[in-house]
Structure formats: C-alpha cells, structure tokens
C-alpha cells in the first residue's frame, strides 16, 4: 500500500486488537509536506489510515473497534510531551520543565546570561565558575539569584588538586549565598570541600526524614570515581569536618545515610576535560553501577544517571534518553550560542567546525599531571604550542636548563614576552588567587617552570572569552566532536548562523527533534516504512 508519491509503505501485521478510524476524510494528508506536518504535531495522536488503498496520515478523528464503520488504521502513535523525555523525578527534584541541562564551561563560558536564559525556559544550567576569582564568582551568584530567585540554576565546583584554595573559596561562597545546586566536575577523588557542602545542608523534618538542601550533580567518566559519589561520604572526612566545627554531629550522621551526589552525569567524549569515552559504553556501565550501589544501600531516593558528551542532534539526544539517561547535558553547542561567554570570533570558529576539527592538548589546571583536554584545532595554533610547552616541561628541570635557542622561540613565538616578565606576572596573579602557589615554587625550579607555562595555557582560554585582538591564533577553545555533528544537522537552516543560535531554542529543537524521531521509530516498529525525507527534523524558527 502506498501514497501516490510512493513515500509510505506498510509491511507489518495488523494491530493486535483490530481497530478502524473514524473521522473527516479531508483531515487525511497524502502529500509530503502534509504528512510531515501531521507527524510533527506531537501534541496530537497520529493515525496512519488506509483510505482506498492509499496510506494517509492524520491527527484528527478517533479509533473505534473493528466491525464499526470506518477506515482501516495501520499504525498509531500517541501524543508525546517534551516533559516525558527523561526521569520525571529529575524535573520535580530541581523544579524543571525539561530533563535538559547546560553543563558548566570554565571561565564563565557558561555565563550568567546562559544560566538565566535556560533557567527561564525551565532548564538547568551550571555557571562556569572554574578559573574565576572569588569576587567574580560572588558577582555571578548575585546576578543569577536576582534573575532566578526561585531557580533553577547551578554553580560549578571543579576539582583543583594544584590550587586547593580555589575549591575551598568557592564552597565558602556557595554556602554563604545558599547556592542550592553544585555541579562537581573533573574530580579524581572526594575532597573535604565537596563533602562539606553536601553535609552542611542536611537536616531532618518533622517526619524525621532527611532534608537535602545542598544538591550535588557529579559530572564524571570513570566508574571508580562514580562509586565514590554514589556512596555515603567517608567517615574520616566527616569526622574532620566535625572537629573543625564546619558541620554538626547530626549532619555527619545524616551524611552517612545518603550518597554524596543526587545525580551522576556520565560524561562521554566532550569538550574540555574528557577521557574520550564512547557514550554507548559509558552510560550503561554507570547505570549498572548505580543499580549495584542502590541494591546495597537502599536509598530512599535512588540516584539518577544522566549523560553528556556527544549530545548535539535530535538523534543523539533520543539515543541518550533511550539508553536510560534521566537527563541530557549539552556543552559545546551552548558555547556556540549568543548567550555564552565565548567571544564572537570563537563562536564563529565553532560554527564552522567539523567533527574531525578537534584534538587533545595539555590542561592548564592539571598541567604537571599530564592531563589533557579536548579543544578546537581549526583556526588556532594553541594545541600545537601547548604540546610544545609540555614536552619542554617533561624534558628539562628548570627554565634555566632550556637551551637558549628554544627559550628565544618561546619568548618570540608563544609568549611574546620575556620569561622573567611572565614570572613577575605569575607572582602578581597568584597573590590574589592563591599565594601558596608562589611560595611552593620559590625553591622548586620545576614548579616555577610549570607556573610560567601555565600562564600561557590559562590566558589562552581567557583570550578566547574576551576576544583578545592579535591573539586569535592562540585561542584555546574547548570543543568536542558534537559541535561538528550539530553544524552538519543545522546546515541550510536558520541555525547555521551563529548569530541566530539562542541556547533555549537550540535546546527545544533538540528535544522536539528527539520526540519526533521517537514517534517515527514507534511507527516503524509497527511496520510502517517511510521515505528518507520523512526522517529528518530540520529546525524552524520558534518565534
């Protein structure tokens, strides 16, 4: 059975409980635009009807038992609301409309404007506080809280093993200003600071139930790290916090009855810090681990597991939900939106990126450990220059040990300043940020060299935010292959232009597209075969 343009075919069996369709014949559409419009009307049921040996599609009418007058119905799909995607408890727990989160990107790339825009649209977003001095974080907290007094919003807490003061200062601000949600990222192990935040918000209500004021979403890519956040906080850390007067005995006891995190984001092949894990392998593994730990501890409120890294098209969004994700997290696509903190030039480069235009480069915050992050390689020399710095760091024990010709290249091609000037700048910088960094480097030439090299690594990401003129070829732009997939998807649509990319609209298109593809798949499983042109969701302006 086909439509006149042979774009619909039916190869399945009849419905298990035969039904017929009753309705106005003129509501049936047989042409491509008409059928596509009916399939896209997600708020209404969708009926595939055999009308005089031709397949038509409608959102009108009703199904009645076979034997009643009407037309044979071949396949059906019920309405689907975007709020049905994901775990409904995620929505109620955080006060959201959609199971969608904008992940944090450091240096305020996940800006206050991005947090506010997604929050006003009923989605959660985490401010990119990593790399920010306390005064800037405090300013952001006040701005977000004024715009979203009742939420939803979150602030990032990045693991800073080489700059512990940053983590400690951030937590002090979050507690002082009652920031309700923290997104913990890049953790290798639990620290007293994240445990302090979690435990300090615990109390009991009149029904003797644990009340969790300070919520934690842990973004990670390793099972061993996930297990730490899925279990109660270590007693040793809790006892230290009690002894320091930071939490009460009651809070320490309550913390032993709940996990450190409420939600776990399985971070696959993402921009920035990443282990390049494939989502199809990582997410099921983390969910299985969650189930094991839930069976062991029997939490009153089981942890949820969401996922990010590679989520940038309707297909990847749907696939993530169908693998069991409670929510989806996006990053690279938000950086390319007008609300992000990235400069116009960086957003333009992102909008031109292909999936292969990314590579790994040394990370500023964990430089000495050899940790790398994923960045854009198109239109910038940063990856190559950053790798050169790491090779010199591994080869030599001090700046003085570097051959003079190599030092000359560094000063002229990469730093554009003398190494002595850069060290003076490091001293001034860390006096405000973390003075201990300087004192630890004074009698450690290797560490001094690391701080000087981190000067470039740190500023290169800032240059991409502020749009530093003359430094475009040194921009460090965090980016995963998802960016290229997004650009492929929106090619030829209004979202191809970076100026038209607004984060809430992008999010809605991803969710609408995912729901649309779910409907198509549901119809296909009943035997309906559609021509390729029906299977593409192309975003159209929502306003």
PDB file of N, CA, C and O in Angstrom, residues 7 261 413 420 528:
ATOM      1  N   UNK A   7       5.911   7.245  -0.993  1.00  0.00           N
ATOM      2  CA  UNK A   7       6.825   7.563   0.105  1.00  0.00           C
ATOM      3  C   UNK A   7       6.479   6.839   1.390  1.00  0.00           C
ATOM      4  O   UNK A   7       7.255   6.862   2.337  1.00  0.00           O
ATOM      5  N   UNK A 261      26.262  12.485  46.021  1.00  0.00           N
ATOM      6  CA  UNK A 261      25.590  13.170  44.916  1.00  0.00           C
ATOM      7  C   UNK A 261      24.153  12.693  44.779  1.00  0.00           C
ATOM      8  O   UNK A 261      23.808  11.561  45.137  1.00  0.00           O
ATOM      9  N   UNK A 413      57.662  33.542  19.801  1.00  0.00           N
ATOM     10  CA  UNK A 413      56.556  32.944  19.061  1.00  0.00           C
ATOM     11  C   UNK A 413      55.333  32.653  19.923  1.00  0.00           C
ATOM     12  O   UNK A 413      54.200  32.747  19.451  1.00  0.00           O
ATOM     13  N   UNK A 420      61.163  36.235  32.275  1.00  0.00           N
ATOM     14  CA  UNK A 420      61.211  36.950  33.552  1.00  0.00           C
ATOM     15  C   UNK A 420      59.963  37.806  33.748  1.00  0.00           C
ATOM     16  O   UNK A 420      59.419  37.888  34.860  1.00  0.00           O
ATOM     17  N   UNK A 528       5.497   0.360   9.541  1.00  0.00           N
ATOM     18  CA  UNK A 528       5.444   1.455   8.577  1.00  0.00           C
ATOM     19  C   UNK A 528       6.848   1.801   8.096  1.00  0.00           C
ATOM     20  O   UNK A 528       7.754   2.002   8.894  1.00  0.00           O
TER      21      UNK A 528
END
